[in-house]
Amino acid sequence: MSENIGSDVNSSQKGKYDFWKYWSGQTISNLGSSVTLFALPLLVYKLTGSALNLGLTTTVTFLPYPLFGLVLGALVDRFDRKRVMILADLGRALVILSIPVQAFFWPLSIWWIYAVSFLHSTLTICFEAGEFAAIPTLVGKDDLVKANGRIQASYSAASIIGPLLAGLLVVFLPLPSLLFLDSFSFFLSAGFLALIVKSFNSAVAVDGPKKHLGQDVLEGLRYVLKHPVLRNISLMMAVMNFVDTIVISQLVFFARTRLQATDFQIGLLYSAASVGIVVFSLLAGILRKRWNFSQVALGALLVIGACTITLAWMRLYWIGLVLWGIISGLGILFNINTSSLRQAIVPNHLLGRVMSIAGVLGWSSIPLGALLGGILITWTGNIALVYALVGLVDILLPLIFAFTALGRAERYLSVPQEENAARLPDPSL
């Protein structure tokens, strides 16, 4: 008996060590990625000075999600997840490393940046599919909230520090060389993952009978499209992402041409977005205790629209900085509420598939929106007008969807998940 107790204690200690190995690797990796998030669009702008090229960079970055997202997510579950994540990290390290290497030996091509962005995103899909299952295997159920909170806290800190660090370094170093930091961080992340003893797969996932890949995808897709709340969230997210990706993908162009921002000030914009995300993430629970889903989520989208229109005509950098922080924070408030609503409605056995499918449906519009935004800004020569039109759409969206099932979403929260699973399609949008 005492030997079993000692064995359990040792196993628990090893589990804690494994979590801290994982947390350390991801904290370093997130810091490196936040540097690239700032450096890559700035590099594209410096190479081309083109809004169209910035839009195309976002297009190729998000294109793998609608092309491969559903299939890769299901495939990763059929392999050793930890090994897939390590290989994905090593692959991302090499493709990111190719940009500063090419810039050092040859003239850097915008087409190479497109290829790197596409490959990097494809590998990220594989990594994220394994990552979702990693935490529950490293900590007990009682520690899940604490573990996820620590990871989110380190991610938020990295998102604030990374752009500030990059903005300072770019004063002294060539811009492409900043990507060495991200490449090195992926190598370190792979190393920390390799040190973890525990498997990220359950015995059932590895040895159990394999269902046809298409069956899993179709089951989740039918559920999303039949459920009135989930269907409307996906539709609204698709439209919202279609227009809002224009603002995000053209931030460097807007900051340069309208706010006359320096490289360091552009880094501050990315950090301000992260600060806004942290603040509104902390406020999400407080706001939901006071108001319902429709009021918080749809209200956040209304304010995003108003702030975007104000930002569109803004010439003062420091006011623009504050507006961008508010817009980014309200965006995460909207996402937190829609994700929480999905989690409350969807039965547990369908949750993974439904969340991934809903994400793909919502993100599939991003590549086209980014491309259209680049074309519109190039054609009109007026980025302020395009930003203002995006803000107008953001205001109209919640006013329209308030008349659908999203305007009465609380009714579905009071229905048991089993009944939600069997609920027939709603004739309304």
GROMACS .gro file of C-alpha atoms in nm:
model
  429
    1MET     CA    1   0.000   0.000   0.000
    2SER     CA    2   0.273   0.246   0.098
    3GLU     CA    3   0.462   0.160  -0.222
    4ASN     CA    4   0.152   0.251  -0.430
    5ILE     CA    5   0.114   0.580  -0.246
    6GLY     CA    6   0.479   0.663  -0.306
    7SER     CA    7   0.437   0.572  -0.673
    8ASP     CA    8   0.133   0.802  -0.705
    9VAL     CA    9   0.321   1.090  -0.543
   10ASN     CA   10   0.618   1.043  -0.778
   11SER     CA   11   0.381   1.028  -1.075
   12SER     CA   12   0.213   1.351  -0.961
   13GLN     CA   13   0.551   1.523  -0.921
   14LYS     CA   14   0.658   1.412  -1.268
   15GLY     CA   15   0.330   1.545  -1.405
   16LYS     CA   16   0.397   1.886  -1.248
   17TYR     CA   17   0.751   1.892  -1.390
   18ASP     CA   18   0.613   1.800  -1.732
   19PHE     CA   19   0.365   2.087  -1.719
   20TRP     CA   20   0.637   2.340  -1.634
   21LYS     CA   21   0.850   2.208  -1.920
   22TYR     CA   22   0.553   2.259  -2.151
   23TRP     CA   23   0.476   2.603  -2.009
   24SER     CA   24   0.839   2.718  -2.042
   25GLY     CA   25   0.860   2.608  -2.404
   26GLN     CA   26   0.534   2.774  -2.501
   27THR     CA   27   0.616   3.098  -2.320
   28ILE     CA   28   0.943   3.126  -2.513
   29SER     CA   29   0.770   3.030  -2.839
   30ASN     CA   30   0.492   3.287  -2.789
   31LEU     CA   31   0.749   3.559  -2.727
   32GLY     CA   32   0.925   3.474  -3.053
   33SER     CA   33   0.598   3.458  -3.246
   34SER     CA   34   0.491   3.801  -3.116
   35VAL     CA   35   0.814   3.944  -3.261
   36THR     CA   36   0.731   3.794  -3.602
   37LEU     CA   37   0.373   3.923  -3.578
   38PHE     CA   38   0.522   4.274  -3.571
   39ALA     CA   39   0.821   4.221  -3.800
   40LEU     CA   40   0.668   4.032  -4.095
   41PRO     CA   41   0.402   4.285  -4.207
   42LEU     CA   42   0.652   4.568  -4.155
   43LEU     CA   43   0.902   4.378  -4.371
   44VAL     CA   44   0.639   4.333  -4.644
   45TYR     CA   45   0.561   4.705  -4.632
   46LYS     CA   46   0.928   4.801  -4.653
   47LEU     CA   47   0.981   4.566  -4.949
   48THR     CA   48   0.675   4.673  -5.149
   49GLY     CA   49   0.504   4.976  -4.990
   50SER     CA   50   0.183   4.811  -5.114
   51ALA     CA   51  -0.150   4.758  -4.942
   52LEU     CA   52  -0.222   4.480  -5.192
   53ASN     CA   53   0.090   4.287  -5.089
   54LEU     CA   54  -0.003   4.324  -4.721
   55GLY     CA   55  -0.347   4.184  -4.802
   56LEU     CA   56  -0.197   3.896  -4.998
   57THR     CA   57   0.033   3.810  -4.706
   58THR     CA   58  -0.270   3.772  -4.476
   59THR     CA   59  -0.453   3.576  -4.747
   60VAL     CA   60  -0.180   3.312  -4.783
   61THR     CA   61  -0.136   3.301  -4.404
   62PHE     CA   62  -0.499   3.203  -4.342
   63LEU     CA   63  -0.559   3.002  -4.661
   64PRO     CA   64  -0.442   2.670  -4.505
   65TYR     CA   65  -0.723   2.687  -4.246
   66PRO     CA   66  -1.014   2.643  -4.493
   67LEU     CA   67  -0.802   2.417  -4.717
   68PHE     CA   68  -0.659   2.177  -4.459
   69GLY     CA   69  -0.802   2.268  -4.115
   70LEU     CA   70  -1.067   1.997  -4.084
   71VAL     CA   71  -0.857   1.716  -4.228
   72LEU     CA   72  -0.533   1.796  -4.042
   73GLY     CA   73  -0.719   1.836  -3.712
   74ALA     CA   74  -0.869   1.488  -3.750
   75LEU     CA   75  -0.544   1.333  -3.877
   76VAL     CA   76  -0.334   1.454  -3.583
   77ASP     CA   77  -0.560   1.257  -3.346
   78ARG     CA   78  -0.451   0.939  -3.525
   79PHE     CA   79  -0.077   0.989  -3.459
   80ASP     CA   80   0.149   1.050  -3.160
   81ARG     CA   81   0.046   1.408  -3.081
   82LYS     CA   82   0.366   1.501  -2.899
   83ARG     CA   83   0.579   1.382  -3.190
   84VAL     CA   84   0.361   1.577  -3.435
   85MET     CA   85   0.401   1.893  -3.222
   86ILE     CA   86   0.781   1.851  -3.206
   87LEU     CA   87   0.804   1.803  -3.583
   88ALA     CA   88   0.574   2.102  -3.638
   89ASP     CA   89   0.797   2.319  -3.416
   90LEU     CA   90   1.111   2.208  -3.600
   91GLY     CA   91   0.943   2.273  -3.934
   92ARG     CA   92   0.830   2.620  -3.828
   93ALA     CA   93   1.181   2.700  -3.702
   94LEU     CA   94   1.331   2.612  -4.040
   95VAL     CA   95   1.078   2.796  -4.257
   96ILE     CA   96   1.102   3.114  -4.047
   97LEU     CA   97   1.483   3.086  -4.047
   98SER     CA   98   1.480   3.084  -4.429
   99ILE     CA   99   1.372   3.452  -4.442
  100PRO     CA  100   1.676   3.609  -4.268
  101VAL     CA  101   1.905   3.356  -4.439
  102GLN     CA  102   1.776   3.452  -4.784
  103ALA     CA  103   1.791   3.824  -4.695
  104PHE     CA  104   2.159   3.778  -4.598
  105PHE     CA  105   2.272   3.591  -4.912
  106TRP     CA  106   2.025   3.704  -5.182
  107PRO     CA  107   1.767   3.979  -5.240
  108LEU     CA  108   1.459   3.888  -5.037
  109SER     CA  109   1.156   3.804  -5.252
  110ILE     CA  110   0.797   3.881  -5.157
  111TRP     CA  111   0.701   3.546  -5.313
  112TRP     CA  112   0.927   3.366  -5.066
  113ILE     CA  113   0.751   3.544  -4.780
  114TYR     CA  114   0.418   3.422  -4.920
  115ALA     CA  115   0.550   3.063  -4.934
  116VAL     CA  116   0.688   3.083  -4.579
  117SER     CA  117   0.359   3.225  -4.446
  118PHE     CA  118   0.161   2.943  -4.610
  119LEU     CA  119   0.391   2.665  -4.484
  120HIS     CA  120   0.414   2.816  -4.136
  121SER     CA  121   0.034   2.828  -4.100
  122THR     CA  122  -0.005   2.469  -4.223
  123LEU     CA  123   0.243   2.348  -3.961
  124THR     CA  124   0.070   2.564  -3.696
  125ILE     CA  125  -0.260   2.384  -3.763
  126CYS     CA  126  -0.087   2.054  -3.686
  127PHE     CA  127   0.069   2.194  -3.369
  128GLU     CA  128  -0.255   2.349  -3.240
  129ALA     CA  129  -0.449   2.027  -3.302
  130GLY     CA  130  -0.212   1.844  -3.067
  131GLU     CA  131  -0.188   2.132  -2.822
  132PHE     CA  132  -0.560   2.120  -2.737
  133ALA     CA  133  -0.514   1.768  -2.596
  134ALA     CA  134  -0.181   1.833  -2.425
  135ILE     CA  135  -0.292   2.019  -2.111
  136PRO     CA  136  -0.549   1.763  -1.985
  137THR     CA  137  -0.277   1.494  -1.999
  138LEU     CA  138  -0.029   1.706  -1.802
  139VAL     CA  139  -0.252   1.823  -1.514
  140GLY     CA  140  -0.554   1.687  -1.328
  141LYS     CA  141  -0.908   1.808  -1.391
  142ASP     CA  142  -0.901   2.021  -1.077
  143ASP     CA  143  -0.593   2.209  -1.205
  144LEU     CA  144  -0.711   2.272  -1.562
  145VAL     CA  145  -0.835   2.626  -1.499
  146LYS     CA  146  -0.515   2.718  -1.312
  147ALA     CA  147  -0.295   2.564  -1.585
  148ASN     CA  148  -0.482   2.735  -1.869
  149GLY     CA  149  -0.473   3.062  -1.675
  150ARG     CA  150  -0.094   3.040  -1.642
  151ILE     CA  151  -0.055   2.970  -2.013
  152GLN     CA  152  -0.288   3.257  -2.108
  153ALA     CA  153  -0.106   3.492  -1.870
  154SER     CA  154   0.233   3.409  -2.022
  155TYR     CA  155   0.088   3.441  -2.373
  156SER     CA  156  -0.053   3.786  -2.293
  157ALA     CA  157   0.274   3.901  -2.138
  158ALA     CA  158   0.469   3.778  -2.442
  159SER     CA  159   0.227   3.958  -2.675
  160ILE     CA  160   0.298   4.285  -2.494
  161ILE     CA  161   0.674   4.245  -2.450
  162GLY     CA  162   0.749   4.099  -2.795
  163PRO     CA  163   0.647   4.397  -3.013
  164LEU     CA  164   0.811   4.641  -2.769
  165LEU     CA  165   1.136   4.442  -2.783
  166ALA     CA  166   1.116   4.419  -3.162
  167GLY     CA  167   1.047   4.792  -3.192
  168LEU     CA  168   1.364   4.864  -2.994
  169LEU     CA  169   1.582   4.607  -3.175
  170VAL     CA  170   1.481   4.724  -3.522
  171VAL     CA  171   1.654   5.056  -3.449
  172PHE     CA  172   1.990   4.872  -3.427
  173LEU     CA  173   1.943   4.555  -3.635
  174PRO     CA  174   1.824   4.478  -3.990
  175LEU     CA  175   1.452   4.395  -3.983
  176PRO     CA  176   1.484   4.039  -4.127
  177SER     CA  177   1.733   3.945  -3.853
  178LEU     CA  178   1.456   3.977  -3.590
  179LEU     CA  179   1.309   3.654  -3.724
  180PHE     CA  180   1.612   3.466  -3.590
  181LEU     CA  181   1.448   3.511  -3.247
  182ASP     CA  182   1.129   3.336  -3.355
  183SER     CA  183   1.319   3.054  -3.526
  184PHE     CA  184   1.533   2.997  -3.215
  185SER     CA  185   1.221   3.001  -2.994
  186PHE     CA  186   1.067   2.717  -3.198
  187PHE     CA  187   1.383   2.507  -3.158
  188LEU     CA  188   1.366   2.564  -2.781
  189SER     CA  189   0.996   2.477  -2.773
  190ALA     CA  190   1.067   2.148  -2.954
  191GLY     CA  191   1.342   2.075  -2.702
  192PHE     CA  192   1.114   2.131  -2.403
  193LEU     CA  193   0.846   1.909  -2.560
  194ALA     CA  194   1.104   1.632  -2.611
  195LEU     CA  195   1.186   1.645  -2.236
  196ILE     CA  196   0.824   1.572  -2.141
  197VAL     CA  197   0.778   1.212  -2.027
  198LYS     CA  198   0.400   1.180  -2.056
  199SER     CA  199   0.221   1.097  -2.379
  200PHE     CA  200  -0.040   1.340  -2.516
  201ASN     CA  201  -0.251   1.048  -2.643
  202SER     CA  202  -0.485   0.825  -2.449
  203ALA     CA  203  -0.464   0.449  -2.499
  204VAL     CA  204  -0.802   0.457  -2.674
  205ALA     CA  205  -0.687   0.729  -2.914
  206VAL     CA  206  -0.378   0.531  -3.011
  207ASP     CA  207  -0.499   0.170  -3.008
  208GLY     CA  208  -0.876   0.197  -3.048
  209PRO     CA  209  -1.073   0.132  -3.369
  210LYS     CA  210  -1.042   0.404  -3.633
  211LYS     CA  211  -1.361   0.561  -3.771
  212HIS     CA  212  -1.367   0.694  -4.123
  213LEU     CA  213  -1.221   1.047  -4.125
  214GLY     CA  214  -1.517   1.192  -4.314
  215GLN     CA  215  -1.767   1.061  -4.058
  216ASP     CA  216  -1.623   1.274  -3.779
  217VAL     CA  217  -1.617   1.585  -3.997
  218LEU     CA  218  -1.971   1.541  -4.133
  219GLU     CA  219  -2.122   1.473  -3.791
  220GLY     CA  220  -1.984   1.797  -3.649
  221LEU     CA  221  -2.070   1.995  -3.962
  222ARG     CA  222  -2.433   1.880  -3.957
  223TYR     CA  223  -2.466   1.974  -3.591
  224VAL     CA  224  -2.334   2.327  -3.645
  225LEU     CA  225  -2.551   2.393  -3.952
  226LYS     CA  226  -2.868   2.255  -3.789
  227HIS     CA  227  -2.841   2.443  -3.461
  228PRO     CA  228  -2.983   2.798  -3.496
  229VAL     CA  229  -2.742   2.959  -3.247
  230LEU     CA  230  -2.427   2.786  -3.375
  231ARG     CA  231  -2.526   2.846  -3.737
  232ASN     CA  232  -2.579   3.217  -3.676
  233ILE     CA  233  -2.256   3.256  -3.477
  234SER     CA  234  -2.062   3.097  -3.764
  235LEU     CA  235  -2.235   3.317  -4.021
  236MET     CA  236  -2.180   3.636  -3.821
  237MET     CA  237  -1.817   3.543  -3.751
  238ALA     CA  238  -1.760   3.478  -4.122
  239VAL     CA  239  -1.894   3.823  -4.218
  240MET     CA  240  -1.715   3.994  -3.927
  241ASN     CA  241  -1.382   3.829  -4.012
  242PHE     CA  242  -1.430   3.910  -4.381
  243VAL     CA  243  -1.435   4.285  -4.312
  244ASP     CA  244  -1.231   4.316  -3.992
  245THR     CA  245  -0.933   4.134  -4.140
  246ILE     CA  246  -0.896   4.436  -4.370
  247VAL     CA  247  -0.829   4.660  -4.068
  248ILE     CA  248  -0.590   4.413  -3.906
  249SER     CA  249  -0.393   4.321  -4.219
  250GLN     CA  250  -0.351   4.687  -4.320
  251LEU     CA  251  -0.251   4.819  -3.976
  252VAL     CA  252   0.110   4.885  -4.079
  253PHE     CA  253  -0.001   5.066  -4.395
  254PHE     CA  254  -0.256   5.273  -4.198
  255ALA     CA  255  -0.004   5.359  -3.925
  256ARG     CA  256   0.252   5.471  -4.182
  257THR     CA  257   0.026   5.672  -4.411
  258ARG     CA  258  -0.234   5.816  -4.170
  259LEU     CA  259  -0.066   5.827  -3.828
  260GLN     CA  260   0.290   5.887  -3.957
  261ALA     CA  261   0.414   5.622  -3.712
  262THR     CA  262   0.777   5.516  -3.674
  263ASP     CA  263   0.883   5.150  -3.657
  264PHE     CA  264   0.890   5.171  -3.277
  265GLN     CA  265   0.545   5.331  -3.267
  266ILE     CA  266   0.409   5.050  -3.485
  267GLY     CA  267   0.545   4.807  -3.226
  268LEU     CA  268   0.357   5.006  -2.960
  269LEU     CA  269   0.034   4.959  -3.158
  270TYR     CA  270   0.074   4.580  -3.141
  271SER     CA  271   0.150   4.602  -2.769
  272ALA     CA  272  -0.155   4.828  -2.712
  273ALA     CA  273  -0.370   4.561  -2.879
  274SER     CA  274  -0.236   4.302  -2.635
  275VAL     CA  275  -0.300   4.532  -2.336
  276GLY     CA  276  -0.659   4.580  -2.455
  277ILE     CA  277  -0.699   4.204  -2.488
  278VAL     CA  278  -0.576   4.147  -2.131
  279VAL     CA  279  -0.802   4.417  -1.985
  280PHE     CA  280  -1.122   4.304  -2.160
  281SER     CA  281  -1.043   3.936  -2.095
  282LEU     CA  282  -1.042   4.015  -1.723
  283LEU     CA  283  -1.364   4.216  -1.757
  284ALA     CA  284  -1.548   3.943  -1.952
  285GLY     CA  285  -1.680   3.757  -1.646
  286ILE     CA  286  -1.784   4.078  -1.466
  287LEU     CA  287  -1.973   4.207  -1.770
  288ARG     CA  288  -2.156   3.876  -1.824
  289LYS     CA  289  -2.278   3.878  -1.463
  290ARG     CA  290  -2.440   4.214  -1.530
  291TRP     CA  291  -2.567   4.165  -1.887
  292ASN     CA  292  -2.668   3.868  -2.104
  293PHE     CA  293  -2.487   3.727  -2.407
  294SER     CA  294  -2.674   3.934  -2.664
  295GLN     CA  295  -2.611   4.260  -2.481
  296VAL     CA  296  -2.240   4.197  -2.422
  297ALA     CA  297  -2.139   4.030  -2.751
  298LEU     CA  298  -2.355   4.231  -2.989
  299GLY     CA  299  -2.290   4.549  -2.789
  300ALA     CA  300  -1.913   4.492  -2.817
  301LEU     CA  301  -1.945   4.464  -3.194
  302LEU     CA  302  -2.140   4.790  -3.207
  303VAL     CA  303  -1.868   4.975  -3.015
  304ILE     CA  304  -1.598   4.816  -3.235
  305GLY     CA  305  -1.774   4.965  -3.536
  306ALA     CA  306  -1.796   5.312  -3.381
  307CYS     CA  307  -1.428   5.305  -3.274
  308THR     CA  308  -1.319   5.183  -3.618
  309ILE     CA  309  -1.498   5.472  -3.790
  310THR     CA  310  -1.334   5.715  -3.547
  311LEU     CA  311  -0.992   5.555  -3.606
  312ALA     CA  312  -1.041   5.575  -3.982
  313TRP     CA  313  -1.031   5.957  -3.981
  314MET     CA  314  -0.780   5.989  -3.697
  315ARG     CA  315  -0.448   6.169  -3.756
  316LEU     CA  316  -0.324   6.185  -3.395
  317TYR     CA  317  -0.107   5.883  -3.321
  318TRP     CA  318  -0.165   5.863  -2.944
  319ILE     CA  319  -0.544   5.874  -2.975
  320GLY     CA  320  -0.520   5.611  -3.248
  321LEU     CA  321  -0.312   5.397  -3.011
  322VAL     CA  322  -0.587   5.405  -2.749
  323LEU     CA  323  -0.859   5.336  -3.005
  324TRP     CA  324  -0.669   5.035  -3.140
  325GLY     CA  325  -0.629   4.894  -2.789
  326ILE     CA  326  -1.004   4.929  -2.729
  327ILE     CA  327  -1.095   4.772  -3.066
  328SER     CA  328  -0.865   4.474  -3.002
  329GLY     CA  329  -0.993   4.429  -2.646
  330LEU     CA  330  -1.358   4.437  -2.754
  331GLY     CA  331  -1.275   4.184  -3.026
  332ILE     CA  332  -1.152   3.934  -2.766
  333LEU     CA  333  -1.457   4.011  -2.547
  334PHE     CA  334  -1.679   3.916  -2.842
  335ASN     CA  335  -1.478   3.596  -2.903
  336ILE     CA  336  -1.485   3.494  -2.535
  337ASN     CA  337  -1.863   3.527  -2.525
  338THR     CA  338  -1.925   3.335  -2.848
  339SER     CA  339  -1.683   3.056  -2.746
  340SER     CA  340  -1.842   3.029  -2.401
  341LEU     CA  341  -2.188   3.011  -2.558
  342ARG     CA  342  -2.076   2.725  -2.783
  343GLN     CA  343  -1.924   2.540  -2.487
  344ALA     CA  344  -2.246   2.577  -2.286
  345ILE     CA  345  -2.467   2.450  -2.570
  346VAL     CA  346  -2.269   2.172  -2.738
  347PRO     CA  347  -2.266   1.819  -2.585
  348ASN     CA  348  -1.921   1.720  -2.459
  349HIS     CA  349  -1.871   1.432  -2.704
  350LEU     CA  350  -1.916   1.674  -2.998
  351LEU     CA  351  -1.731   1.970  -2.852
  352GLY     CA  352  -1.391   1.920  -3.018
  353ARG     CA  353  -1.530   1.867  -3.366
  354VAL     CA  354  -1.788   2.142  -3.337
  355MET     CA  355  -1.534   2.397  -3.211
  356SER     CA  356  -1.287   2.318  -3.491
  357ILE     CA  357  -1.555   2.315  -3.761
  358ALA     CA  358  -1.710   2.639  -3.635
  359GLY     CA  359  -1.362   2.792  -3.635
  360VAL     CA  360  -1.298   2.685  -3.994
  361LEU     CA  361  -1.638   2.818  -4.104
  362GLY     CA  362  -1.569   3.151  -3.934
  363TRP     CA  363  -1.209   3.183  -4.059
  364SER     CA  364  -1.269   3.073  -4.419
  365SER     CA  365  -1.364   3.427  -4.516
  366ILE     CA  366  -1.036   3.582  -4.393
  367PRO     CA  367  -0.821   3.509  -4.703
  368LEU     CA  368  -1.080   3.660  -4.940
  369GLY     CA  369  -1.141   3.959  -4.711
  370ALA     CA  370  -0.770   4.036  -4.681
  371LEU     CA  371  -0.726   4.018  -5.059
  372LEU     CA  372  -1.032   4.236  -5.125
  373GLY     CA  373  -0.912   4.492  -4.870
  374GLY     CA  374  -0.574   4.522  -5.043
  375ILE     CA  375  -0.745   4.564  -5.381
  376LEU     CA  376  -0.990   4.828  -5.251
  377ILE     CA  377  -0.718   5.037  -5.084
  378THR     CA  378  -0.498   5.018  -5.395
  379TRP     CA  379  -0.793   5.107  -5.622
  380THR     CA  380  -0.936   5.394  -5.413
  381GLY     CA  381  -0.606   5.521  -5.271
  382ASN     CA  382  -0.808   5.603  -4.958
  383ILE     CA  383  -0.748   5.371  -4.663
  384ALA     CA  384  -0.955   5.595  -4.432
  385LEU     CA  385  -1.265   5.540  -4.648
  386VAL     CA  386  -1.214   5.162  -4.650
  387TYR     CA  387  -1.165   5.155  -4.270
  388ALA     CA  388  -1.483   5.363  -4.225
  389LEU     CA  389  -1.683   5.121  -4.442
  390VAL     CA  390  -1.558   4.831  -4.228
  391GLY     CA  391  -1.675   5.017  -3.916
  392LEU     CA  392  -2.017   5.071  -4.073
  393VAL     CA  393  -2.054   4.697  -4.142
  394ASP     CA  394  -1.953   4.622  -3.782
  395ILE     CA  395  -2.236   4.848  -3.663
  396LEU     CA  396  -2.495   4.694  -3.897
  397LEU     CA  397  -2.406   4.331  -3.814
  398PRO     CA  398  -2.531   4.322  -3.451
  399LEU     CA  399  -2.843   4.518  -3.547
  400ILE     CA  400  -2.927   4.252  -3.807
  401PHE     CA  401  -2.836   3.945  -3.601
  402ALA     CA  402  -3.027   4.072  -3.298
  403PHE     CA  403  -3.340   3.955  -3.485
  404THR     CA  404  -3.207   3.598  -3.522
  405ALA     CA  405  -3.153   3.325  -3.262
  406LEU     CA  406  -2.854   3.521  -3.127
  407GLY     CA  407  -3.090   3.786  -2.995
  408ARG     CA  408  -3.252   3.523  -2.771
  409ALA     CA  409  -2.951   3.297  -2.708
  410GLU     CA  410  -3.033   3.259  -2.336
  411ARG     CA  411  -3.324   3.033  -2.426
  412TYR     CA  412  -3.080   2.772  -2.551
  413LEU     CA  413  -2.869   2.791  -2.236
  414SER     CA  414  -3.165   2.670  -2.032
  415VAL     CA  415  -3.207   2.364  -2.256
  416PRO     CA  416  -3.010   2.051  -2.151
  417GLN     CA  417  -2.723   1.969  -2.387
  418GLU     CA  418  -2.885   1.637  -2.478
  419GLU     CA  419  -3.193   1.823  -2.604
  420ASN     CA  420  -2.974   2.069  -2.791
  421ALA     CA  421  -2.813   1.774  -2.966
  422ALA     CA  422  -3.151   1.650  -3.085
  423ARG     CA  423  -3.298   1.991  -3.164
  424LEU     CA  424  -3.433   2.026  -3.517
  425PRO     CA  425  -3.324   2.311  -3.745
  426ASP     CA  426  -3.484   2.647  -3.670
  427PRO     CA  427  -3.661   2.796  -3.975
  428SER     CA  428  -3.521   3.140  -3.889
  429LEU     CA  429  -3.168   3.250  -3.978
   0.00000   0.00000   0.00000
